[in-house]
Coordinates of N, CA and C in Angstrom, one line a residue:
M4 N -52.1 -207.1 145.4 CA -51.2 -206.0 145.8 C -52.0 -204.7 145.9
K5 N -52.0 -204.1 147.0 CA -52.8 -202.9 147.2 C -51.9 -201.7 147.0
T6 N -52.5 -200.7 146.3 CA -51.8 -199.4 146.1 C -52.0 -198.5 147.3
P7 N -50.9 -197.9 147.8 CA -51.1 -197.0 149.0 C -52.0 -195.8 148.7
S8 N -52.5 -195.2 149.8 CA -53.3 -194.1 149.6 C -52.6 -192.9 149.0
D9 N -53.4 -191.9 148.5 CA -52.7 -190.8 147.9 C -51.9 -190.0 148.9
S10 N -52.4 -190.0 150.2 CA -51.7 -189.3 151.2 C -50.3 -189.9 151.5
V11 N -50.2 -191.2 151.4 CA -48.9 -191.9 151.6 C -48.0 -191.6 150.5
I12 N -48.5 -191.6 149.3 CA -47.7 -191.3 148.1 C -47.2 -189.8 148.2
D13 N -48.1 -188.9 148.5 CA -47.8 -187.5 148.6 C -46.7 -187.3 149.7
S14 N -46.8 -188.0 150.8 CA -45.9 -187.8 151.9 C -44.5 -188.1 151.5
V15 N -44.3 -189.0 150.6 CA -42.9 -189.3 150.2 C -42.5 -188.3 149.1
V16 N -43.4 -188.1 148.1 CA -43.1 -187.2 147.0 C -42.8 -185.8 147.5
E17 N -43.5 -185.3 148.5 CA -43.3 -184.0 148.9 C -42.1 -183.8 149.9
L18 N -41.5 -184.8 150.3 CA -40.4 -184.7 151.2 C -39.1 -185.2 150.5
D19 N -38.2 -185.9 151.2 CA -37.0 -186.4 150.5 C -37.5 -187.3 149.4
P20 N -36.7 -187.4 148.3 CA -35.5 -186.7 148.1 C -35.7 -185.4 147.3
F21 N -36.9 -185.0 147.0 CA -37.1 -183.8 146.1 C -36.7 -182.5 146.8
D22 N -36.6 -182.5 148.1 CA -36.2 -181.3 148.8 C -34.7 -180.9 148.6
T23 N -34.0 -181.8 148.0 CA -32.6 -181.5 147.7 C -32.4 -180.7 146.4
Y24 N -33.5 -180.5 145.7 CA -33.5 -179.8 144.4 C -33.9 -178.3 144.7
N25 N -33.1 -177.4 144.3 CA -33.3 -176.0 144.5 C -34.2 -175.4 143.4
A26 N -35.5 -175.3 143.6 CA -36.4 -174.8 142.6 C -36.6 -173.3 142.6
S27 N -35.9 -172.6 143.6 CA -36.1 -171.2 143.7 C -35.2 -170.3 142.8
V28 N -34.3 -171.0 142.0 CA -33.3 -170.2 141.2 C -34.0 -169.7 139.9
H29 N -35.1 -170.3 139.5 CA -35.7 -169.9 138.2 C -37.1 -170.4 138.2
P30 N -38.1 -169.7 137.6 CA -39.4 -170.2 137.5 C -39.5 -171.6 136.7
D31 N -38.6 -171.8 135.7 CA -38.6 -173.0 135.0 C -38.2 -174.2 135.9
A32 N -37.3 -173.9 136.9 CA -36.9 -175.0 137.8 C -38.1 -175.4 138.7
A33 N -38.9 -174.4 139.1 CA -40.1 -174.7 140.0 C -41.1 -175.5 139.2
N34 N -41.2 -175.1 137.9 CA -42.2 -175.9 137.0 C -41.7 -177.3 136.8
A35 N -40.4 -177.5 136.5 CA -39.8 -178.8 136.3 C -40.0 -179.7 137.5
L36 N -39.8 -179.1 138.7 CA -40.0 -179.9 139.9 C -41.4 -180.3 140.1
R37 N -42.3 -179.4 139.8 CA -43.8 -179.8 139.9 C -44.2 -180.9 139.0
V38 N -43.7 -180.8 137.7 CA -44.0 -181.8 136.7 C -43.4 -183.2 137.0
V39 N -42.2 -183.2 137.5 CA -41.6 -184.5 137.8 C -42.3 -185.1 139.0
K40 N -42.7 -184.3 140.0 CA -43.4 -184.9 141.1 C -44.7 -185.5 140.6
D41 N -45.4 -184.8 139.7 CA -46.7 -185.3 139.2 C -46.4 -186.6 138.4
W42 N -45.3 -186.6 137.6 CA -45.0 -187.9 136.9 C -44.7 -189.0 137.9
T43 N -44.1 -188.7 139.0 CA -43.8 -189.8 139.9 C -45.0 -190.4 140.5
R44 N -46.0 -189.5 140.8 CA -47.3 -190.0 141.3 C -48.0 -190.9 140.3
Y45 N -48.0 -190.5 139.0 CA -48.6 -191.3 138.0 C -47.8 -192.6 137.8
A46 N -46.5 -192.5 137.9 CA -45.7 -193.7 137.7 C -45.9 -194.7 138.8
Y47 N -46.1 -194.2 140.0 CA -46.3 -195.2 141.1 C -47.6 -195.9 140.9
R48 N -48.6 -195.3 140.4 CA -49.9 -195.9 140.1 C -49.9 -196.8 138.9
G49 N -48.7 -196.8 138.2 CA -48.6 -197.7 137.0 C -49.2 -197.1 135.8
Q50 N -49.5 -195.8 135.8 CA -50.1 -195.1 134.6 C -48.9 -194.8 133.6
P51 N -49.1 -195.2 132.4 CA -48.0 -195.1 131.4 C -47.8 -193.6 130.9
R52 N -47.4 -192.7 131.8 CA -47.1 -191.4 131.4 C -45.6 -191.2 131.0
G53 N -45.4 -190.4 130.0 CA -44.0 -190.1 129.6 C -43.6 -188.7 130.0
L54 N -42.3 -188.5 130.1 CA -41.8 -187.2 130.5 C -40.4 -187.0 129.8
L55 N -40.2 -185.8 129.2 CA -38.9 -185.5 128.5 C -38.4 -184.2 129.2
L56 N -37.3 -184.3 129.9 CA -36.6 -183.2 130.4 C -35.4 -182.8 129.5
W57 N -35.4 -181.7 128.9 CA -34.4 -181.4 128.0 C -33.8 -180.0 128.2
S58 N -32.5 -179.9 127.9 CA -31.8 -178.6 128.0 C -30.6 -178.7 127.1
Q59 N -30.3 -177.7 126.4 CA -29.1 -177.7 125.5 C -27.9 -177.0 126.3
G60 N -28.1 -176.8 127.6 CA -27.0 -176.3 128.4 C -26.7 -177.4 129.5
Y61 N -26.0 -177.0 130.5 CA -25.6 -178.0 131.5 C -25.9 -177.4 132.9
G62 N -26.0 -178.3 133.9 CA -26.1 -177.9 135.3 C -27.5 -177.4 135.6
C63 N -28.5 -177.7 134.8 CA -29.9 -177.3 135.1 C -30.6 -178.2 136.1
G64 N -30.1 -179.4 136.3 CA -30.7 -180.3 137.3 C -31.6 -181.4 136.7
K65 N -31.4 -181.7 135.4 CA -32.2 -182.7 134.7 C -31.9 -184.1 135.4
S66 N -30.7 -184.4 135.5 CA -30.3 -185.7 136.1 C -30.6 -185.7 137.6
H67 N -30.5 -184.6 138.3 CA -30.9 -184.5 139.7 C -32.3 -184.9 139.9
L68 N -33.2 -184.3 139.1 CA -34.7 -184.6 139.2 C -35.0 -186.0 138.8
A69 N -34.3 -186.5 137.8 CA -34.5 -187.9 137.4 C -34.1 -188.9 138.6
R70 N -33.0 -188.6 139.2 CA -32.6 -189.4 140.4 C -33.6 -189.2 141.5
C71 N -34.1 -188.0 141.8 CA -35.1 -187.8 142.8 C -36.4 -188.7 142.5
A72 N -36.8 -188.7 141.3 CA -38.0 -189.5 140.9 C -37.7 -191.0 141.2
Y73 N -36.5 -191.4 140.9 CA -36.2 -192.8 141.1 C -36.2 -193.2 142.6
L74 N -35.6 -192.3 143.4 CA -35.5 -192.5 144.8 C -36.9 -192.5 145.5
A75 N -37.7 -191.6 145.0 CA -39.1 -191.5 145.5 C -39.9 -192.7 145.2
L76 N -39.8 -193.2 144.0 CA -40.5 -194.4 143.6 C -40.0 -195.6 144.4
S77 N -38.7 -195.6 144.8 CA -38.2 -196.7 145.5 C -38.5 -196.7 147.0
A78 N -39.0 -195.5 147.5 CA -39.2 -195.3 148.9 C -40.7 -195.5 149.3
I79 N -41.6 -195.4 148.3 CA -43.0 -195.5 148.7 C -43.3 -196.9 149.0
P80 N -43.8 -197.2 150.2 CA -44.1 -198.6 150.6 C -45.4 -199.1 150.0
Q81 N -45.5 -200.3 149.8 CA -46.7 -201.0 149.3 C -47.0 -202.3 150.0
K82 N -48.2 -202.4 150.6 CA -48.5 -203.6 151.3 C -48.9 -204.7 150.4
T83 N -48.4 -205.9 150.7 CA -48.8 -207.1 150.0 C -49.1 -208.2 151.0
E84 N -49.6 -209.3 150.6 CA -49.9 -210.4 151.5 C -48.6 -211.0 152.1
W85 N -47.5 -210.6 151.6 CA -46.2 -211.1 152.1 C -45.5 -210.0 152.9
G86 N -46.1 -208.9 153.1 CA -45.5 -207.8 153.9 C -45.3 -206.5 153.0
I87 N -44.4 -205.7 153.5 CA -44.2 -204.4 152.8 C -43.2 -204.6 151.6
K88 N -43.6 -204.1 150.5 CA -42.6 -204.1 149.3 C -42.6 -202.6 148.8
H89 N -41.6 -202.4 147.9 CA -41.4 -201.1 147.4 C -41.5 -201.2 145.8
R90 N -42.0 -200.1 145.3 CA -42.2 -200.1 143.8 C -40.9 -200.3 143.1
S91 N -41.0 -201.1 142.1 CA -39.8 -201.4 141.3 C -39.6 -200.3 140.2
A92 N -38.4 -199.7 140.2 CA -38.1 -198.7 139.2 C -36.6 -198.9 138.9
Q93 N -36.3 -198.4 137.7 CA -34.9 -198.5 137.2 C -34.5 -197.2 136.6
I94 N -33.3 -196.7 137.0 CA -32.7 -195.6 136.3 C -31.4 -196.0 135.7
I95 N -31.2 -195.7 134.4 CA -30.0 -196.1 133.7 C -29.5 -194.9 132.8
R96 N -28.3 -194.7 132.9 CA -27.7 -193.7 132.0 C -27.7 -194.3 130.6
A97 N -28.0 -193.4 129.6 CA -28.0 -193.9 128.2 C -26.6 -194.5 127.8
T98 N -25.5 -193.9 128.3 CA -24.2 -194.4 128.1 C -24.0 -195.8 128.5
D99 N -24.5 -196.1 129.7 CA -24.4 -197.5 130.3 C -25.3 -198.5 129.4
F100 N -26.5 -198.0 129.0 CA -27.3 -198.8 128.2 C -26.6 -199.2 126.9
F101 N -26.0 -198.2 126.2 CA -25.4 -198.5 124.9 C -24.1 -199.3 125.1
T102 N -23.4 -199.1 126.2 CA -22.2 -199.9 126.5 C -22.6 -201.4 126.7
A103 N -23.7 -201.6 127.5 CA -24.1 -203.0 127.7 C -24.5 -203.7 126.4
I104 N -25.2 -202.9 125.6 CA -25.6 -203.4 124.3 C -24.4 -203.8 123.4
T105 N -23.4 -202.9 123.4 CA -22.2 -203.1 122.6 C -21.5 -204.3 123.1
D106 N -21.4 -204.5 124.4 CA -20.7 -205.6 125.0 C -21.4 -206.9 124.6
C107 N -22.7 -206.9 124.6 CA -23.5 -208.1 124.1 C -23.1 -208.4 122.7
Y108 N -23.0 -207.4 121.9 CA -22.7 -207.6 120.5 C -21.2 -208.1 120.3
A109 N -20.3 -207.6 121.1 CA -18.9 -208.0 121.0 C -18.7 -209.4 121.5
K110 N -19.5 -209.8 122.5 CA -19.4 -211.2 123.0 C -20.3 -212.2 122.4
D111 N -21.0 -211.7 121.3 CA -22.0 -212.5 120.6 C -23.0 -213.1 121.6
E112 N -23.5 -212.3 122.5 CA -24.5 -212.7 123.5 C -25.8 -212.1 123.0
P113 N -26.9 -212.8 123.4 CA -28.3 -212.3 123.0 C -28.6 -211.0 123.7
I114 N -29.3 -210.2 123.0 CA -29.7 -208.9 123.6 C -31.0 -209.0 124.4
K115 N -31.9 -209.9 124.0 CA -33.2 -210.0 124.6 C -33.2 -210.1 126.1
P116 N -32.4 -211.0 126.7 CA -32.4 -211.1 128.2 C -32.2 -209.7 128.9
Y117 N -31.2 -208.9 128.4 CA -30.9 -207.6 129.0 C -32.1 -206.7 128.8
L118 N -32.8 -206.7 127.7 CA -33.9 -205.8 127.5 C -35.1 -206.3 128.4
N119 N -35.3 -207.6 128.5 CA -36.3 -208.1 129.4 C -36.1 -207.7 130.8
E120 N -34.8 -207.7 131.2 CA -34.5 -207.3 132.6 C -35.0 -205.9 132.9
L121 N -34.7 -205.0 132.0 CA -35.1 -203.6 132.1 C -36.7 -203.5 132.1
L122 N -37.3 -204.3 131.3 CA -38.8 -204.3 131.2 C -39.5 -204.9 132.4
R123 N -38.8 -205.6 133.2 CA -39.4 -206.1 134.5 C -39.7 -205.0 135.5
N124 N -39.1 -203.9 135.3 CA -39.4 -202.8 136.2 C -40.7 -202.1 135.9
A125 N -41.3 -201.6 137.0 CA -42.6 -200.9 136.8 C -42.5 -199.6 136.1
A126 N -41.3 -198.9 136.2 CA -41.0 -197.6 135.5 C -39.6 -197.6 135.1
L127 N -39.3 -196.9 134.0 CA -37.9 -196.8 133.6 C -37.6 -195.3 133.4
I128 N -36.4 -194.9 133.8 CA -35.8 -193.6 133.7 C -34.5 -193.7 132.9
V129 N -34.4 -193.0 131.8 CA -33.2 -193.0 130.9 C -32.6 -191.7 131.0
D130 N -31.4 -191.6 131.6 CA -30.7 -190.3 131.8 C -29.7 -190.0 130.8
D131 N -29.7 -188.8 130.3 CA -28.6 -188.3 129.4 C -28.6 -189.0 128.1
Y132 N -29.8 -189.0 127.4 CA -29.8 -189.6 126.1 C -29.2 -188.7 125.1
K133 N -28.3 -189.2 124.2 CA -27.6 -188.5 123.2 C -27.3 -189.4 122.0
T134 N -26.8 -188.8 120.9 CA -26.7 -189.6 119.7 C -25.2 -189.7 119.3
D135 N -24.3 -189.2 120.0 CA -22.9 -189.3 119.6 C -22.0 -189.9 120.7
G136 N -20.8 -190.3 120.3 CA -19.9 -190.9 121.2 C -20.0 -192.4 121.5
Y137 N -20.8 -193.1 120.7 CA -21.0 -194.5 120.9 C -20.4 -195.3 119.7
K138 N -20.0 -196.5 120.0 CA -19.6 -197.4 119.0 C -20.8 -198.1 118.4
N139 N -20.7 -198.4 117.1 CA -21.8 -199.1 116.4 C -23.1 -198.4 116.6
I140 N -23.1 -197.1 116.4 CA -24.2 -196.3 116.9 C -25.6 -196.7 116.2
E141 N -25.5 -197.0 114.9 CA -26.8 -197.4 114.3 C -27.4 -198.6 114.8
W142 N -26.5 -199.6 115.1 CA -27.0 -200.9 115.6 C -27.5 -200.7 117.1
T143 N -26.7 -200.0 117.9 CA -27.1 -199.8 119.3 C -28.4 -199.0 119.4
Q144 N -28.5 -198.0 118.5 CA -29.7 -197.2 118.5 C -30.9 -198.1 118.2
E145 N -30.7 -199.0 117.3 CA -31.8 -199.9 116.9 C -32.3 -200.7 118.1
Q146 N -31.4 -201.1 119.0 CA -31.8 -201.8 120.2 C -32.5 -200.9 121.2
F147 N -32.1 -199.7 121.2 CA -32.8 -198.7 122.1 C -34.3 -198.5 121.5
F148 N -34.4 -198.4 120.2 CA -35.7 -198.3 119.6 C -36.6 -199.5 120.0
K149 N -36.0 -200.7 120.0 CA -36.8 -201.9 120.4 C -37.3 -201.7 121.8
L150 N -36.5 -201.2 122.7 CA -36.9 -201.0 124.1 C -38.0 -200.0 124.1
L151 N -37.8 -198.9 123.4 CA -38.9 -197.8 123.4 C -40.2 -198.4 122.9
D152 N -40.1 -199.2 121.8 CA -41.3 -199.8 121.2 C -42.1 -200.6 122.2
R153 N -41.4 -201.3 123.1 CA -42.1 -202.2 124.1 C -42.5 -201.4 125.3
L154 N -41.9 -200.2 125.6 CA -42.2 -199.4 126.7 C -43.4 -198.5 126.4
C155 N -43.3 -197.8 125.3 CA -44.3 -196.8 125.0 C -45.7 -197.3 125.1
E156 N -46.5 -196.5 125.8 CA -47.9 -196.7 126.0 C -48.2 -197.9 126.9
S157 N -47.2 -198.4 127.6 CA -47.4 -199.5 128.5 C -46.8 -199.3 129.9
K158 N -45.7 -198.5 130.0 CA -45.1 -198.3 131.3 C -44.6 -196.8 131.4
P159 N -44.6 -196.3 132.6 CA -44.1 -194.9 132.8 C -42.6 -194.8 132.3
L160 N -42.3 -193.7 131.6 CA -41.0 -193.5 131.0 C -40.6 -192.1 131.1
L161 N -39.4 -191.8 131.7 CA -38.8 -190.5 131.9 C -37.5 -190.5 131.2
I162 N -37.3 -189.5 130.3 CA -36.0 -189.4 129.6 C -35.4 -188.0 129.8
T163 N -34.1 -187.9 130.0 CA -33.4 -186.6 130.0 C -32.5 -186.6 128.8
T164 N -32.3 -185.4 128.3 CA -31.5 -185.3 127.1 C -31.0 -183.9 126.9
N165 N -29.9 -183.7 126.2 CA -29.4 -182.4 125.7 C -29.9 -182.1 124.3
L166 N -30.7 -182.9 123.7 CA -31.3 -182.7 122.4 C -32.6 -181.9 122.6
N167 N -32.8 -180.9 121.7 CA -34.1 -180.3 121.8 C -35.2 -181.2 121.2
P168 N -36.5 -180.9 121.4 CA -37.5 -181.9 120.9 C -37.4 -182.2 119.5
E169 N -37.1 -181.3 118.6 CA -37.0 -181.6 117.2 C -35.8 -182.5 116.9
Q170 N -34.7 -182.3 117.6 CA -33.6 -183.2 117.4 C -33.9 -184.6 118.0
F171 N -34.5 -184.6 119.1 CA -34.9 -185.9 119.7 C -35.9 -186.7 118.8
Q172 N -36.8 -186.0 118.2 CA -37.8 -186.6 117.3 C -37.0 -187.3 116.2
V173 N -36.1 -186.6 115.6 CA -35.3 -187.1 114.5 C -34.5 -188.3 114.9
A174 N -33.9 -188.2 116.2 CA -33.0 -189.3 116.7 C -33.8 -190.6 116.9
I175 N -35.0 -190.5 117.4 CA -35.7 -191.8 117.7 C -36.7 -192.2 116.6
G176 N -36.9 -191.3 115.6 CA -37.7 -191.7 114.5 C -39.2 -191.3 114.7
G177 N -39.9 -191.1 113.6 CA -41.2 -190.6 113.7 C -42.2 -191.5 114.4
R178 N -42.1 -192.8 114.2 CA -43.0 -193.7 114.9 C -42.9 -193.7 116.4
N179 N -41.6 -193.8 116.8 CA -41.3 -193.8 118.3 C -41.7 -192.5 118.9
W180 N -41.4 -191.4 118.2 CA -41.8 -190.1 118.7 C -43.3 -189.9 118.8
S181 N -44.1 -190.4 117.8 CA -45.5 -190.3 117.9 C -46.0 -191.0 119.1
R182 N -45.5 -192.2 119.4 CA -46.0 -193.0 120.5 C -45.5 -192.4 121.9
F183 N -44.3 -191.9 121.9 CA -43.8 -191.2 123.1 C -44.6 -189.9 123.4
Y184 N -44.8 -189.2 122.3 CA -45.5 -187.9 122.5 C -47.0 -188.2 122.9
G185 N -47.5 -189.3 122.5 CA -48.8 -189.7 123.0 C -48.8 -189.9 124.5
M186 N -47.7 -190.2 125.1 CA -47.6 -190.4 126.6 C -47.3 -189.1 127.3
T187 N -46.7 -188.1 126.6 CA -46.2 -186.9 127.2 C -47.2 -185.7 127.0
G188 N -47.7 -185.6 125.7 CA -48.4 -184.3 125.4 C -47.4 -183.2 125.5
D189 N -47.9 -182.0 125.2 CA -47.1 -180.8 125.3 C -46.6 -180.5 126.8
K190 N -47.4 -180.9 127.7 CA -47.1 -180.6 129.1 C -46.0 -181.5 129.7
G191 N -45.7 -182.6 129.0 CA -44.7 -183.5 129.5 C -43.4 -183.3 128.8
I192 N -43.2 -182.2 128.0 CA -41.9 -181.9 127.4 C -41.4 -180.6 128.0
I193 N -40.4 -180.7 128.9 CA -40.0 -179.6 129.7 C -38.7 -179.1 129.3
N194 N -38.7 -177.8 129.0 CA -37.5 -177.1 128.6 C -36.8 -176.5 129.8
M195 N -35.6 -177.0 130.1 CA -34.9 -176.5 131.3 C -33.7 -175.6 130.9
S196 N -33.7 -175.2 129.7 CA -32.5 -174.5 129.1 C -32.1 -173.2 129.8
K197 N -33.2 -172.5 130.4 CA -32.9 -171.2 130.9 C -32.5 -171.2 132.4
I198 N -32.5 -172.4 133.0 CA -32.2 -172.6 134.4 C -30.7 -172.4 134.6
P199 N -30.2 -171.5 135.4 CA -28.8 -171.3 135.6 C -28.0 -172.5 136.0
D200 N -26.8 -172.6 135.5 CA -25.9 -173.8 135.8 C -25.6 -173.7 137.3
Y201 N -26.0 -174.8 138.0 CA -25.8 -174.8 139.4 C -24.3 -174.9 139.8
R202 N -23.5 -175.6 138.9 CA -22.1 -175.7 139.2 C -21.4 -174.3 139.1
K203 N -21.8 -173.5 138.1 CA -21.2 -172.1 138.1 C -21.7 -171.3 139.2
R204 N -22.9 -171.5 139.7 CA -23.4 -170.7 140.8 C -22.7 -171.2 142.1
K205 N -22.4 -172.4 142.2 CA -21.6 -172.9 143.4 C -20.2 -172.4 143.3
A206 N -19.6 -172.4 142.2 CA -18.2 -171.9 142.1 C -18.1 -170.4 142.4
A207 N -19.2 -169.7 142.0 CA -19.2 -168.2 142.2 C -19.2 -167.9 143.7
Q208 N -19.8 -168.8 144.5 CA -19.8 -168.6 146.0 C -18.5 -168.8 146.6
W209 N -17.5 -169.4 145.9 CA -16.2 -169.6 146.5 C -15.3 -168.5 146.2
N210 N -15.7 -167.6 145.2 CA -14.8 -166.5 144.8 C -15.0 -165.3 145.7

């Protein structure tokens, strides 16, 4: 399987779907857009880079950028001996992950097949990670840690959260944080808290 040229990757990353994100509202929005585009390029090449988009407010565009990265990864063509294929990527809301895990527990079904299905993807994006509002939280968190353990240092991983880095570190545990931070470094931990809430900006236009 051949990797497309940098120009082909750039042509997708620099156009749709990232042009739907308004980066002009704040310097931090422009920086977040740039970093997510860079992560997408690394992810397409299979480099195990990590990225944490966090904000303790709402409407800053974390989920929007995560979706853009997913769509871009899905749009970049790749030539194979069987024809054109597209890079495999998966985006999943943390709520859906924990719900699926809880359903497996309730039905006494094995968890491993579900985790293996997620791991078949070339890159994983986990949207809106949080630690409250789930049933059997300790057990479901343990399953998420197992997923992290298998992903870290092996596949590209992007996570969005309303937890700050210190809270996120406590939530996932020191070992997982150490491995995830090894994938992100300081430049891969993006604070989007100062970006204005786009929903409030949109509502203000109607007044």
